[in-house]
Coordinates of C-alpha atoms in Angstrom, one line a residue:
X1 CA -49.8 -12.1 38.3
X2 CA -48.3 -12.2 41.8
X3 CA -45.1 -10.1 42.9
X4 CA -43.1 -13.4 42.8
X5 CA -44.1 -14.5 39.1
X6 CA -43.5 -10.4 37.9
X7 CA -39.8 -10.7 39.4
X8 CA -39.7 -13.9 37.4
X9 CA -40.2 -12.6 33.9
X10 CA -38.3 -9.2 35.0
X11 CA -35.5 -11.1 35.6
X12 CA -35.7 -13.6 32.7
X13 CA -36.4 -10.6 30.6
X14 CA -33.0 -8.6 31.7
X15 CA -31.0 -11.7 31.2
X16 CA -32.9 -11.4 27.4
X17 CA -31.4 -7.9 26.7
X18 CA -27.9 -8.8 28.3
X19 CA -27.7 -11.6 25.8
X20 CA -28.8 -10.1 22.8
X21 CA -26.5 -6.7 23.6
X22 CA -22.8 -6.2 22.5
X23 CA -20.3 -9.0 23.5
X24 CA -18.1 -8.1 26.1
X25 CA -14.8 -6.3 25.3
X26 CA -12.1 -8.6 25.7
X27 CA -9.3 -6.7 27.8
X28 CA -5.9 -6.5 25.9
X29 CA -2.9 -9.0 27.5
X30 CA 0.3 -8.1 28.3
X31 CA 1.4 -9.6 25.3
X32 CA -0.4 -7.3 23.1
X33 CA 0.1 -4.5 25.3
X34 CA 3.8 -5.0 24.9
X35 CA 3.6 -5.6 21.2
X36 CA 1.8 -1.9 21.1
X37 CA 4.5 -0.4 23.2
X38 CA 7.5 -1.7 20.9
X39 CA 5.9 0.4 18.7
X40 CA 6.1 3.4 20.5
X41 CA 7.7 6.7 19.0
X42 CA 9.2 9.6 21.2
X43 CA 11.5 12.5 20.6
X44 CA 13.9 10.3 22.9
X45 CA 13.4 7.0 21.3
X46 CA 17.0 6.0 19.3
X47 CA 16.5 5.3 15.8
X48 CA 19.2 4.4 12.7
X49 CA 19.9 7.4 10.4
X50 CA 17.9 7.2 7.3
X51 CA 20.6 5.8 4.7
X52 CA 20.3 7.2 0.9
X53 CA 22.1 4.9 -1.6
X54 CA 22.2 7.9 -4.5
X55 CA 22.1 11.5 -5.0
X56 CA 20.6 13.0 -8.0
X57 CA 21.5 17.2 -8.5
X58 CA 22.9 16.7 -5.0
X59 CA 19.3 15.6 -3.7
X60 CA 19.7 12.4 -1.2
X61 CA 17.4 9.6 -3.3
X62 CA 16.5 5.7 -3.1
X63 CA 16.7 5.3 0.4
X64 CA 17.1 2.1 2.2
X65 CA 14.3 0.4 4.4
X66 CA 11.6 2.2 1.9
X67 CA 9.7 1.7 -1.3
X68 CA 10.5 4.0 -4.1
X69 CA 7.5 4.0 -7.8
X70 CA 8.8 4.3 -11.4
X71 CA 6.2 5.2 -13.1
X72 CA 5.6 6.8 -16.8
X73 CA 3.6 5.9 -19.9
X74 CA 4.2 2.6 -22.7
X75 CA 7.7 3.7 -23.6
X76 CA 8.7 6.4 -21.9
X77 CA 12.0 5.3 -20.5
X78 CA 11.1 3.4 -17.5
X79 CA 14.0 0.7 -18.3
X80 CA 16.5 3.1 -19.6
X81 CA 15.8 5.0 -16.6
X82 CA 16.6 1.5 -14.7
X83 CA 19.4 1.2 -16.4
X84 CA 21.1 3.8 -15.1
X85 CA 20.2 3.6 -11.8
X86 CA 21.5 -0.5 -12.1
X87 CA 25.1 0.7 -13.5
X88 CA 25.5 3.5 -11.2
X89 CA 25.3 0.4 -8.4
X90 CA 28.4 -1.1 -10.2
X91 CA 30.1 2.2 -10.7
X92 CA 30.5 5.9 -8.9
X93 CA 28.6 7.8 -11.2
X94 CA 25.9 7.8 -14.2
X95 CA 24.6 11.0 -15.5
X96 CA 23.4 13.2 -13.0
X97 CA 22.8 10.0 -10.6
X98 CA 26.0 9.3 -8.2
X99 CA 26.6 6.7 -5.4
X100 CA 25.5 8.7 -2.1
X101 CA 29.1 7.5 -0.7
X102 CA 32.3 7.5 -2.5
X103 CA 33.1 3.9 -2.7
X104 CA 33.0 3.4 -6.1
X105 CA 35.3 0.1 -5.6
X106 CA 32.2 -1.3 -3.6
X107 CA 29.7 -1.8 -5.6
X108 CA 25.9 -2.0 -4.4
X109 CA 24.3 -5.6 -4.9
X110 CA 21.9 -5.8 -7.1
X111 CA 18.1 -7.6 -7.7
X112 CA 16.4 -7.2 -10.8
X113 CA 13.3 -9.1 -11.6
X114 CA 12.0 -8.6 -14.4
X115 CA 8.3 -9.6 -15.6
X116 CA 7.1 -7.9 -18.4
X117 CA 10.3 -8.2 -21.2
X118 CA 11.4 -11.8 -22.7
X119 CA 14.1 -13.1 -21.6
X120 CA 16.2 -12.2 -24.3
X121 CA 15.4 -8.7 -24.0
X122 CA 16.7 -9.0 -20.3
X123 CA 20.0 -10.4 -20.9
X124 CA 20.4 -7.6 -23.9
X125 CA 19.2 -4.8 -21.8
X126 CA 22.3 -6.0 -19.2
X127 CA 24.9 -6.6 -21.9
X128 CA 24.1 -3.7 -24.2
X129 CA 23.3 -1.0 -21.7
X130 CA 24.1 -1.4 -17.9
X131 CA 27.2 -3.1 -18.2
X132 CA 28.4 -0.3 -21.3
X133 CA 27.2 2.3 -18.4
X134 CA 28.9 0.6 -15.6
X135 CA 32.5 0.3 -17.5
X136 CA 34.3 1.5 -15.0
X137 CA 33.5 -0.6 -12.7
X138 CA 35.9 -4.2 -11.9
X139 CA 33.2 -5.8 -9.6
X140 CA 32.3 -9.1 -10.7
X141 CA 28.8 -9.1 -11.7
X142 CA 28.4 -12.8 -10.9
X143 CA 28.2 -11.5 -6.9
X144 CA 26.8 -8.1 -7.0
X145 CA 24.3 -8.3 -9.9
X146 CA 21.9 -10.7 -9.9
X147 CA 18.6 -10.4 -12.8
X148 CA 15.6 -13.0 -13.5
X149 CA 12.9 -12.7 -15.8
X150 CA 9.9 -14.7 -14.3
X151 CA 7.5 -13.7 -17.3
X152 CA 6.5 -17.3 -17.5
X153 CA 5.9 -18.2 -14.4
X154 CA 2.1 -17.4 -12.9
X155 CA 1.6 -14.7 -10.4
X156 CA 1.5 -16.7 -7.2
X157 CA 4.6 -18.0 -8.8
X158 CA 6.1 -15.0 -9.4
X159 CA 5.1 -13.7 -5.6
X160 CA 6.7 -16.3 -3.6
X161 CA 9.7 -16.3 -6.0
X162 CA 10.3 -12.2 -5.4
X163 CA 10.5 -12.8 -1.6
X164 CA 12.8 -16.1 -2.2
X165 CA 15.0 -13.7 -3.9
X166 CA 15.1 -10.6 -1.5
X167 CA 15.8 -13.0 1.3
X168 CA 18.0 -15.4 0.1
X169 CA 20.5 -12.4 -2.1
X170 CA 19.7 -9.7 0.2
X171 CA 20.5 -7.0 -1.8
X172 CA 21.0 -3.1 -1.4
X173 CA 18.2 -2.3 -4.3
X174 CA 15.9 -4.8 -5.3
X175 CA 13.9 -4.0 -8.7
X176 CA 10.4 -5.0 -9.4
X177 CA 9.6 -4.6 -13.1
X178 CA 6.7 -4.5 -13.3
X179 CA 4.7 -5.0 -10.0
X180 CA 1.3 -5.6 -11.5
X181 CA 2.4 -8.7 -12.3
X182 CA 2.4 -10.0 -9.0
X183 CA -1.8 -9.9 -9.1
X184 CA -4.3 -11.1 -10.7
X185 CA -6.5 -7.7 -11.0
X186 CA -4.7 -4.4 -11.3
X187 CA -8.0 -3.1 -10.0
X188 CA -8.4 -5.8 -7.0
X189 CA -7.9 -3.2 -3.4
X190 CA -7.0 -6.3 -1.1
X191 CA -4.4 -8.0 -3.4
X192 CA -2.8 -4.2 -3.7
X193 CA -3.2 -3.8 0.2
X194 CA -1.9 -7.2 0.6
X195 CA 1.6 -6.9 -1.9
X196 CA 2.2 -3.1 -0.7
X197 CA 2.4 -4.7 3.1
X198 CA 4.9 -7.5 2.3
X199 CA 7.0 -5.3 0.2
X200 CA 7.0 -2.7 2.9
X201 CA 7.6 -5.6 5.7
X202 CA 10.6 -6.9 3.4
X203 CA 12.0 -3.8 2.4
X204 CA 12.3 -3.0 6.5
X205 CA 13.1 -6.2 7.6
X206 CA 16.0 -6.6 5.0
X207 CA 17.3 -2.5 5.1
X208 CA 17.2 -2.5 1.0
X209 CA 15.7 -0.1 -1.3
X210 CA 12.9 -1.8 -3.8
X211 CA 11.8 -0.2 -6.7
X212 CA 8.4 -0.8 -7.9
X213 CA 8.0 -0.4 -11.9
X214 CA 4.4 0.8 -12.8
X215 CA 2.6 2.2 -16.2
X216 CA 0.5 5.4 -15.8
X217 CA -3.3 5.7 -16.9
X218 CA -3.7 6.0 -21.1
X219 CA -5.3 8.8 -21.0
X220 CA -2.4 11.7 -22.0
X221 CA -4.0 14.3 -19.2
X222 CA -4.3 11.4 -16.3
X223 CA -0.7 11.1 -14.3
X224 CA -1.6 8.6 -12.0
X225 CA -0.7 5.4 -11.7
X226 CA -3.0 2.4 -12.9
X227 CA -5.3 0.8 -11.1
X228 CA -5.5 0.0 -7.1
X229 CA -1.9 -0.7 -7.3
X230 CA -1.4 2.1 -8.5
X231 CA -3.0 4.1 -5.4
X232 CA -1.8 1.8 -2.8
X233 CA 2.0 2.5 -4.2
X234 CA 1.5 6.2 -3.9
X235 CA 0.4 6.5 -0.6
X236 CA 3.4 3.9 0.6
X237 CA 6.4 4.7 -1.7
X238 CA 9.0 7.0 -0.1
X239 CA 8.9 8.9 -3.3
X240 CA 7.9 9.0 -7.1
X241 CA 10.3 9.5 -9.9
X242 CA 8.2 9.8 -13.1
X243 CA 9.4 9.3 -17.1
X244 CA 8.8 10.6 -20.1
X245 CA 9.3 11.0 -23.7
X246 CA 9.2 14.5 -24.8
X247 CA 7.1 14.9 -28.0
X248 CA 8.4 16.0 -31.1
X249 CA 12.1 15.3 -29.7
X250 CA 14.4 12.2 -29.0
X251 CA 14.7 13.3 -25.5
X252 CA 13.3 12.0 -22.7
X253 CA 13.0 13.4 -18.8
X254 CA 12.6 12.1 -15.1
X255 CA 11.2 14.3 -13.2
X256 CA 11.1 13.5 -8.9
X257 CA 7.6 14.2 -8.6
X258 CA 7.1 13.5 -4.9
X259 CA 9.1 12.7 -1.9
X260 CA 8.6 12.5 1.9
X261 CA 11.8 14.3 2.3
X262 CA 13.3 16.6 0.1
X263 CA 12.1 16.8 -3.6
X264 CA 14.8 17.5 -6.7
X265 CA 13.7 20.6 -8.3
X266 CA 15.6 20.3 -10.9
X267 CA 15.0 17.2 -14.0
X268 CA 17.2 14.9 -15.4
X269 CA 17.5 15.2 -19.7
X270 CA 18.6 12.4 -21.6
X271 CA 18.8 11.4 -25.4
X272 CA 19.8 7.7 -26.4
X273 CA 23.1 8.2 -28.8
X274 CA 24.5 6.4 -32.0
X275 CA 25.3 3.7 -30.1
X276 CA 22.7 3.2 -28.2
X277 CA 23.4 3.9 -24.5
X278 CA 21.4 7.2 -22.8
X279 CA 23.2 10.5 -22.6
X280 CA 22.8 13.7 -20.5
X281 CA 22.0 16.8 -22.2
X282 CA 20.3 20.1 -21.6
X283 CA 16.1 20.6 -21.2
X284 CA 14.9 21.4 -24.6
X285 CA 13.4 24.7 -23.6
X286 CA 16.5 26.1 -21.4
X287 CA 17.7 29.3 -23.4
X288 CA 21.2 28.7 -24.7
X289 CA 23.8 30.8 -23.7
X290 CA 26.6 32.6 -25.3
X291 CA 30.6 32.2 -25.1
X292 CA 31.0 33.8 -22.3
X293 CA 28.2 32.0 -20.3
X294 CA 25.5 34.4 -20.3
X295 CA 21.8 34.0 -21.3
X296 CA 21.5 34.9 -25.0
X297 CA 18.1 37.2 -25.4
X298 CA 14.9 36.1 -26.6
X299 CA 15.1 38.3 -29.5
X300 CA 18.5 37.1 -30.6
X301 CA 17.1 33.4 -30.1
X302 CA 13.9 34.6 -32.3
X303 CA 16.1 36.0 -34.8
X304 CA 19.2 33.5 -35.4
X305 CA 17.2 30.3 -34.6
X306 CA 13.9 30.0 -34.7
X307 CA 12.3 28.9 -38.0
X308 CA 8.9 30.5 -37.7
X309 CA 7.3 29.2 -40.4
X310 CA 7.7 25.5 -39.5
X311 CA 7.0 26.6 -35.5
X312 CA 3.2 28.2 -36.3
X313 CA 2.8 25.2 -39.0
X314 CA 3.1 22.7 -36.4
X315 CA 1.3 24.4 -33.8
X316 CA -1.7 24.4 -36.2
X317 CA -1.6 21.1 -36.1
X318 CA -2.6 20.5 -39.9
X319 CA -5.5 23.2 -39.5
X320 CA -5.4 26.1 -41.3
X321 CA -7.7 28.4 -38.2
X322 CA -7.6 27.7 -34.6
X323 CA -8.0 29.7 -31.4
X324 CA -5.5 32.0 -30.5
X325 CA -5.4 30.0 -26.8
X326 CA -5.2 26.4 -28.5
X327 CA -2.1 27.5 -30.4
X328 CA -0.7 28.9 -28.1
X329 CA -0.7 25.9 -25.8
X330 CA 0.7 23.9 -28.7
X331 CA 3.4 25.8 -29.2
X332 CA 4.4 25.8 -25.4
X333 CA 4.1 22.2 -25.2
X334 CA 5.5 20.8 -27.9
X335 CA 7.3 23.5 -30.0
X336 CA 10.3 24.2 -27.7
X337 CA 8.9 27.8 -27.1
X338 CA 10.4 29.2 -23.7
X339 CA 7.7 30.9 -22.5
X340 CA 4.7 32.9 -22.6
X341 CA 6.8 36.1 -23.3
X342 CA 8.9 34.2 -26.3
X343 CA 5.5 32.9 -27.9
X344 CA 4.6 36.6 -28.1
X345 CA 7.2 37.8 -29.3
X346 CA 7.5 35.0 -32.2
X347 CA 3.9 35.9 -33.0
X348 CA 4.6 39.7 -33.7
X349 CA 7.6 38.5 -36.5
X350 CA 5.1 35.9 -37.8
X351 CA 2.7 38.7 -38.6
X352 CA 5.4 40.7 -39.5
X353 CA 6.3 38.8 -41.8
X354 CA 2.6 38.4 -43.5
X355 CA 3.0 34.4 -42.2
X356 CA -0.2 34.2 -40.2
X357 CA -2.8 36.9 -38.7
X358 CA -5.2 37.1 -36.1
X359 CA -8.5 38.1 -35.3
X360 CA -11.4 38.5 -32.9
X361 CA -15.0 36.7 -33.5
X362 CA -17.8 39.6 -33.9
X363 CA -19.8 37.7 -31.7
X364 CA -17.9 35.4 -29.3
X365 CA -15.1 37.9 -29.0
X366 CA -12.7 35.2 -29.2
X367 CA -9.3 35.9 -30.6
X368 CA -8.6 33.0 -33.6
X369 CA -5.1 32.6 -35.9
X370 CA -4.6 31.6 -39.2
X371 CA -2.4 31.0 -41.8
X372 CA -2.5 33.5 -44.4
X373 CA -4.5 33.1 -47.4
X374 CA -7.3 31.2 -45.5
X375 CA -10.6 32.5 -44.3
X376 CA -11.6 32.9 -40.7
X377 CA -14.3 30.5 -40.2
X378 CA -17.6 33.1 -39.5

């Protein structure tokens, strides 16, 4: 091969590799660079004051421009929950949750859409509940409140028809209950990318505050929320408020389990009363306190109220032996027991008192109760 063929397939051999490498990174426009720039975030750039619509134990909450999660197990209060948080739009105050501002005589618009309840259950929830919580208000509900049930319409339905509503009532606080329904798979990661991004985009673009209703896993130890939704929703929502229904009570509590901004420490306690509507009162386990305001003592509390018997019965759990650990666990969660120090102290007067006795394994060295006049298992 001569030096003017070798050139040749040097050459044609180059051009091979320049083809077959990386395309050529396109450089940015001005248009996109621009686009970036808008963007931009520094200590001098003006921005609107975050705007809370409520306060909750005088904790700023439900803040406009942002997505807020309801989330709980099957009936744990979710609605009521919603409920109060709808009438406190038409009024100053319900419960612990009051109107951030005091302009009770201007009453927050309202969106509820609601996907999961018949229609009939809807329309009670309003007449029977929010509008009994709301009766001080004098608003006309016909221009502030505004609730759909779109159960029976399909999800792409139900989609388009939740941003149709945002943009055509514009409200303060627009609740989505539930948002699951808005996909086909509670498990599909693009659809959850996908509604998370136009709820954020309409949530901003309209400065309200939209609620997004979601069930917990089954499982009584998992907290989270279900599926891909559920994950997406965490990471975007502004914060979490989660229910519950207390076992072995009629109470039920909401606890403010995150935020990105300050965090309630303290819980909200309701019961649902004779006639049906949900009242404040006190966390089961908060010692009482006497006339004059002070804590009564544990060992007055063990003495006047407790009814020991019926306390280690039911922290058994129908067994008649069980770890010393397990029981105690019971008893913490479910019996009403203050504390650690409380549960010992009720255990000394239950042996006392010849009602149960404990002892160790010979082997295992494990500590186990029982009732009197049963056998230790070994």
């Amino acid at each position: 091969m001569n030096e003017q063929s070798f050139n040749l397939v040097k050459d044609s051999q180059a051009r091979r590799r320049q083809s077959s490498g990386p395309a050529e990174q396109k450089e940015p426009t001005q248009q996109e660079m621009d686009e970036l720039y808008s963007e931009r975030i520094t200590p001098e750039t003006e921005l609107p004051p975050m705007q809370p619509l409520f306060r909750m134990f005088d904790v700023p909450c439900f803040y406009r421009g942002e997505l807020v999660a309801d989330c709980g197990k099957a009936k744990s209060g979710k609605t009521t929950f919603l409920s109060i948080l709808m009438a406190a739009c038409l009024t100053q105050k319900v419960l612990a949750l009051e109107r951030y501002t005091n302009q009770a005589d201007s009453p927050l618009r309202v969106l509820w859409i609601d996907t999961e309840q018949s229609q009939q259950s809807t329309q009670e929830i309003l007449k029977e509940r929010i509008i009994p919580l709301s009766v001080e208000s004098v608003c006309d509900l016909n221009d502030t409140f505004y609730a759909f049930n779109l159960r029976g319409l399909g999800f792409e339905k139900r989609g388009k028809m939740v941003d149709v509503a945002i943009r055509a009532i514009q409200p303060d606080i627009a609740i989505i209950d539930g948002v699951k329904d808005l996909m086909t798979d509670i498990n599909d990661a693009v659809q959850a990318t996908l509604i998370m991004e136009k709820l954020m985009a309409l949530a901003k673009e309209k400065n309200c505050c939209i609620v997004c209703v979601l069930h917990q896993n089954k499982s009584e130890q998992d907290r989270n929320m279900r599926g891909s939704i559920g994950t997406e929703l965490t990471n975007k929502a502004f914060e979490v408020f989660q229910c519950e229904c207390i076992e072995e009570s009629d109470m039920f509590k909401v606890t403010h389990t995150y935020s990105r901004k300050q965090k309630m420490k303290r819980r909200l306690y309701y019961r649902i009363n004779n006639d049906g509507l949900p009242e404040e009162c006190c966390d089961y386990q908060e010692r009482p306190r006497d006339t004059q305001g002070r804590w009564v003592s544990t060992r007055a509390q063990q003495e006047s109220d407790v009814d020991l018997p019926r306390l280690f019965t039911t922290a058994m759990e129908g067994r008649t032996q069980r770890p010393f650990s397990e029981v105690m666990a019971v008893a913490l969660k479910k019996c009403g027991v203050i504390d650690a120090k409380a549960y010992y102290a009720y255990f000394s007067l239950a042996e006392e008192q010849g009602l149960i006795r404990k002892q160790v394994h010979p082997e295992t060295g494990v500590t186990w109760v029982e009732l009197i006049d049963n056998s230790i298992p070994f």
